[in-house]
Amino acid sequence: TNLAPPNLHAVYVWGIEVIRAVQMLLPSSLDLVIRILSDALVYGFALVPLTYMWCADYKKGLHLFYLFVFGLGLNEGLKLFLQVPRPYTQAPDILKVRASGFSTPSGHSLTGAMMYPAALFYGQKDRRFFAVKVLLSLFFALFIGFTRIYLGVHYPTDVLAGWAFGLFLAVCFVFLTPIIEKKVHGFAEAGAGISGKNIKSLKFAAAAVFAFIITVLCREKTRYGGALLGLAFGNIYLFDSFCADFDARAGSVFQKILRLAVGGVLAGLPVLIFYKSGIEKTHSQYRLIWFAAFFVSGAIIPGAAPVLFS
């Protein structure tokens, strides 16, 4: 049937009708193209922090990665709290592609509204091309949201919630990160008598608190907490200890491409091994092993990889 269940909330009934209307705008022959674009613009975004970190601006790339992981972790926690089923479970006729997990907020929409403005505006003092950057941020966010509605995996309200939450995180990131950095730097200078080892321990402890919060919010999906803690470990104990003078801008174009290729393979190996191991969710240590795999990948990105590059 093309009708939504009679006991469904009016907002979701309206949302299903919007999905049907959007799906009528394009021929079904474009479904695969739209699905690929939808995923590529989000999952492919991991290349942006990597490119900054290894080829342009290490600090900016690291901060973008922190935002990426933390934002997705918060979004996953919200999904588990709200537990809104996917729209195609209520109206099977709109199904174009299946997606795991709950529906609200849209993680793709959040990522688009969060990461594109963050990458384009964070650390940019030059106001040239400001209007172009705004238009690019709007285009990518709107297009990603459109694809999620078209594919039937999100209600329009899911997309709106993802946009709002993502933009909020992006604004906080762009304006508050420099202030926090300044405060931390001032604290370190004021505590000059504290050894570097103790300062590192304090920084890692702070990261561990955030990783713990994300892990609790996401419950069985421990990858976000593992990746966040791994990023902190790699930066604090590997990068700062062995290659703090690494200059991402140095090197030829070929060398930078080689960094992305080799570093990407190394960072992906622990997660790939985990997925190929065939460990079931029923395994008693499943959550711990998943956490460890993403921790190792997280540590490689800002730590082991730059050591290798150096």
XYZ file of C-alpha atoms in Angstrom:
310
model
C 0.000 0.000 0.000
C 1.043 3.619 -0.518
C -0.598 4.796 2.660
C 1.310 5.366 5.921
C 0.093 3.451 9.015
C -2.930 5.193 10.603
C -1.273 5.378 14.031
C 1.784 7.242 12.716
C 2.348 10.779 14.006
C 1.131 13.494 11.607
C 4.676 14.887 11.218
C 5.901 11.524 9.931
C 2.862 11.070 7.691
C 3.699 14.461 6.155
C 7.346 13.403 5.901
C 6.476 10.262 3.954
C 4.408 12.312 1.528
C 7.347 14.692 1.054
C 9.621 11.715 0.351
C 7.195 10.436 -2.294
C 7.030 13.891 -3.878
C 10.833 14.196 -3.963
C 11.189 10.717 -5.469
C 8.898 11.767 -8.324
C 11.315 14.533 -9.301
C 13.954 12.152 -10.673
C 13.863 8.897 -12.663
C 14.646 5.712 -10.732
C 17.530 5.070 -13.132
C 19.499 7.672 -11.137
C 19.088 5.850 -7.814
C 22.573 4.304 -7.852
C 24.227 7.589 -8.848
C 22.454 9.478 -6.065
C 23.365 6.804 -3.522
C 27.045 6.935 -4.522
C 27.112 10.747 -4.407
C 25.326 10.786 -1.044
C 27.883 8.479 0.549
C 30.919 9.895 -1.257
C 30.243 13.455 -0.096
C 30.169 12.251 3.520
C 32.458 9.236 3.897
C 34.856 10.696 1.365
C 35.067 13.726 3.591
C 37.575 11.866 5.758
C 40.063 12.681 2.985
C 39.797 16.391 3.796
C 41.181 16.171 7.373
C 43.771 13.667 6.125
C 44.863 16.005 3.337
C 45.193 18.904 5.745
C 47.007 16.843 8.366
C 49.508 15.170 6.052
C 49.832 17.660 3.193
C 48.892 21.200 4.275
C 48.205 22.034 7.938
C 48.694 19.333 10.575
C 46.910 21.150 13.394
C 43.850 22.039 11.335
C 43.582 18.473 10.058
C 43.789 17.106 13.610
C 41.108 19.474 14.869
C 38.826 18.629 11.939
C 39.233 14.941 12.715
C 38.325 15.533 16.358
C 35.185 17.361 15.217
C 34.328 14.640 12.685
C 34.530 11.801 15.204
C 32.991 13.675 18.134
C 30.095 15.041 16.044
C 29.232 11.631 14.608
C 29.449 10.112 18.077
C 27.041 12.674 19.513
C 24.686 12.106 16.584
C 24.734 8.353 17.136
C 23.941 8.908 20.818
C 20.940 11.057 19.861
C 19.704 8.368 17.483
C 19.851 5.750 20.205
C 18.047 8.078 22.619
C 15.228 9.017 20.219
C 14.947 5.586 18.520
C 12.944 6.776 15.507
C 12.553 3.971 12.903
C 13.536 4.585 9.298
C 10.658 5.942 7.157
C 10.691 2.967 4.771
C 9.778 0.690 7.692
C 6.466 2.584 7.864
C 5.982 2.925 4.087
C 7.816 0.146 2.187
C 6.971 1.677 -1.205
C 9.514 4.493 -0.655
C 12.425 2.091 -0.070
C 15.355 2.693 -2.424
C 18.222 1.652 -0.172
C 18.433 0.163 3.320
C 20.381 1.836 6.122
C 21.365 0.536 9.531
C 20.409 2.126 12.829
C 17.739 4.661 13.665
C 16.613 7.674 11.668
C 16.754 10.893 13.738
C 18.904 12.990 13.289
C 20.363 12.328 9.836
C 24.069 11.619 10.225
C 24.801 12.463 6.583
C 23.006 15.806 6.902
C 24.812 16.574 10.155
C 28.188 15.815 8.579
C 27.465 18.017 5.569
C 26.330 20.968 7.680
C 29.188 20.490 10.152
C 32.304 19.596 8.202
C 32.106 21.749 5.070
C 31.728 25.070 6.951
C 34.336 23.927 9.470
C 36.885 23.136 6.754
C 36.187 26.310 4.782
C 36.101 28.804 7.659
C 38.235 27.424 10.504
C 41.558 29.221 10.795
C 40.824 31.436 7.781
C 41.584 35.089 8.508
C 41.406 36.066 4.857
C 37.832 37.149 4.094
C 38.246 36.848 0.340
C 35.807 34.469 -1.347
C 33.601 34.575 1.757
C 30.404 34.469 -0.311
C 31.750 31.560 -2.396
C 32.526 29.588 0.749
C 29.030 30.223 2.118
C 27.470 29.083 -1.158
C 29.617 25.930 -1.250
C 28.694 25.078 2.345
C 24.997 25.571 1.576
C 25.145 23.591 -1.658
C 26.817 20.513 -0.178
C 24.620 20.493 2.931
C 21.405 20.944 0.926
C 22.371 18.367 -1.683
C 23.293 15.733 0.900
C 20.001 16.326 2.737
C 18.081 16.040 -0.531
C 19.698 12.674 -1.324
C 18.792 11.245 2.095
C 15.142 12.203 1.611
C 15.128 10.930 -1.980
C 16.561 7.543 -0.966
C 13.821 7.153 1.646
C 16.226 6.632 4.557
C 15.299 9.852 6.396
C 12.257 11.967 7.102
C 12.572 15.677 6.216
C 12.553 16.381 9.965
C 15.592 14.099 10.354
C 17.440 16.164 7.777
C 16.406 19.455 9.392
C 17.587 18.181 12.788
C 20.900 17.049 11.260
C 21.425 20.426 9.600
C 20.644 22.351 12.781
C 22.854 20.224 15.034
C 25.689 20.102 12.489
C 25.676 23.865 11.934
C 25.636 24.441 15.696
C 28.710 22.216 16.128
C 30.458 23.913 13.184
C 29.885 27.411 14.611
C 31.092 26.302 18.048
C 34.153 24.710 16.456
C 35.098 27.721 14.314
C 34.681 30.323 17.072
C 35.487 28.422 20.281
C 38.469 26.268 19.263
C 40.909 29.243 19.023
C 39.696 30.483 22.446
C 40.127 27.047 24.025
C 43.586 26.718 22.454
C 44.601 30.075 23.904
C 43.363 29.088 27.361
C 45.202 25.769 27.241
C 48.389 27.506 26.081
C 48.054 30.025 28.924
C 47.539 27.226 31.415
C 50.674 25.480 30.177
C 52.721 28.671 30.466
C 51.345 29.425 33.933
C 52.258 25.940 35.039
C 55.773 26.087 33.654
C 56.929 24.181 36.701
C 54.854 21.183 35.633
C 56.837 18.686 33.629
C 56.013 18.047 30.002
C 55.172 14.472 30.919
C 52.505 15.604 33.377
C 51.027 18.071 30.871
C 50.754 15.246 28.340
C 49.052 13.082 30.933
C 46.530 15.839 31.688
C 45.762 16.335 28.000
C 45.308 12.611 27.462
C 43.106 12.318 30.543
C 40.857 15.083 29.160
C 40.608 13.206 25.847
C 39.807 9.997 27.744
C 36.866 11.724 29.449
C 35.387 12.752 26.087
C 36.017 9.279 24.670
C 34.246 7.750 27.685
C 31.241 10.060 27.235
C 30.938 9.168 23.550
C 31.290 5.455 24.290
C 28.531 5.603 26.901
C 26.236 7.542 24.546
C 26.834 5.176 21.630
C 26.584 1.986 23.732
C 27.547 -0.932 21.506
C 29.105 1.291 18.793
C 32.424 1.878 20.513
C 34.244 2.930 17.338
C 33.760 6.651 17.994
C 35.215 6.532 21.494
C 38.083 4.345 20.294
C 38.908 6.631 17.371
C 38.756 9.764 19.544
C 41.097 8.315 22.165
C 43.404 6.980 19.449
C 43.668 10.411 17.818
C 44.666 11.925 21.165
C 47.197 9.168 21.871
C 48.776 9.467 18.428
C 49.082 13.242 18.689
C 50.244 13.458 22.311
C 52.522 10.445 22.689
C 53.740 9.756 19.147
C 53.693 13.009 17.190
C 54.841 15.293 20.018
C 57.524 12.826 21.094
C 59.031 11.779 17.767
C 58.189 14.217 14.967
C 56.857 17.489 16.410
C 58.779 19.356 13.689
C 56.898 17.531 10.901
C 55.865 20.082 8.268
C 52.825 18.921 6.300
C 53.444 21.604 3.672
C 56.917 20.306 2.862
C 57.527 17.867 0.034
C 56.621 17.556 -3.620
C 53.138 16.816 -4.958
C 54.214 13.212 -5.545
C 55.382 12.870 -1.941
C 52.065 14.212 -0.659
C 50.094 11.811 -2.833
C 52.317 9.019 -1.519
C 51.570 10.100 2.059
C 47.837 9.910 1.419
C 48.138 6.492 -0.238
C 50.471 4.839 2.266
C 48.981 6.530 5.332
C 45.438 5.712 4.237
C 46.275 2.033 3.828
C 48.019 1.879 7.208
C 45.162 3.654 8.998
C 42.562 1.421 7.401
C 44.317 -1.892 8.110
C 43.271 -2.352 11.784
C 39.601 -1.730 10.961
C 39.773 -3.940 7.858
C 41.318 -6.760 9.890
C 38.528 -6.407 12.438
C 35.801 -6.590 9.803
C 37.459 -9.554 8.057
C 38.000 -11.440 11.330
C 34.366 -12.511 11.372
C 33.917 -11.688 15.054
C 30.189 -11.728 15.786
C 28.339 -9.196 17.919
C 27.550 -12.011 20.320
C 31.268 -12.385 21.144
C 31.894 -11.441 24.779
C 34.702 -9.012 23.844
C 33.133 -7.618 20.668
C 32.813 -4.041 21.951
C 36.339 -4.041 23.384
C 37.891 -5.394 20.170
C 35.967 -2.854 18.076
C 37.164 -0.073 20.387
C 40.765 -1.310 20.104
C 40.676 -1.527 16.284
C 39.514 2.074 15.921
C 41.918 3.190 18.658
C 44.856 1.823 16.641
C 43.572 3.442 13.440
C 43.092 6.717 15.289
C 46.635 6.561 16.679
C 48.132 5.923 13.245
C 46.555 8.975 11.590
C 48.109 11.826 13.654
C 50.977 9.832 15.155
C 52.491 6.772 13.495
C 51.913 8.025 9.937
C 53.714 11.390 10.390
C 56.561 9.530 12.136
C 56.854 7.341 9.038
C 56.654 10.357 6.743
C 59.405 12.099 8.685
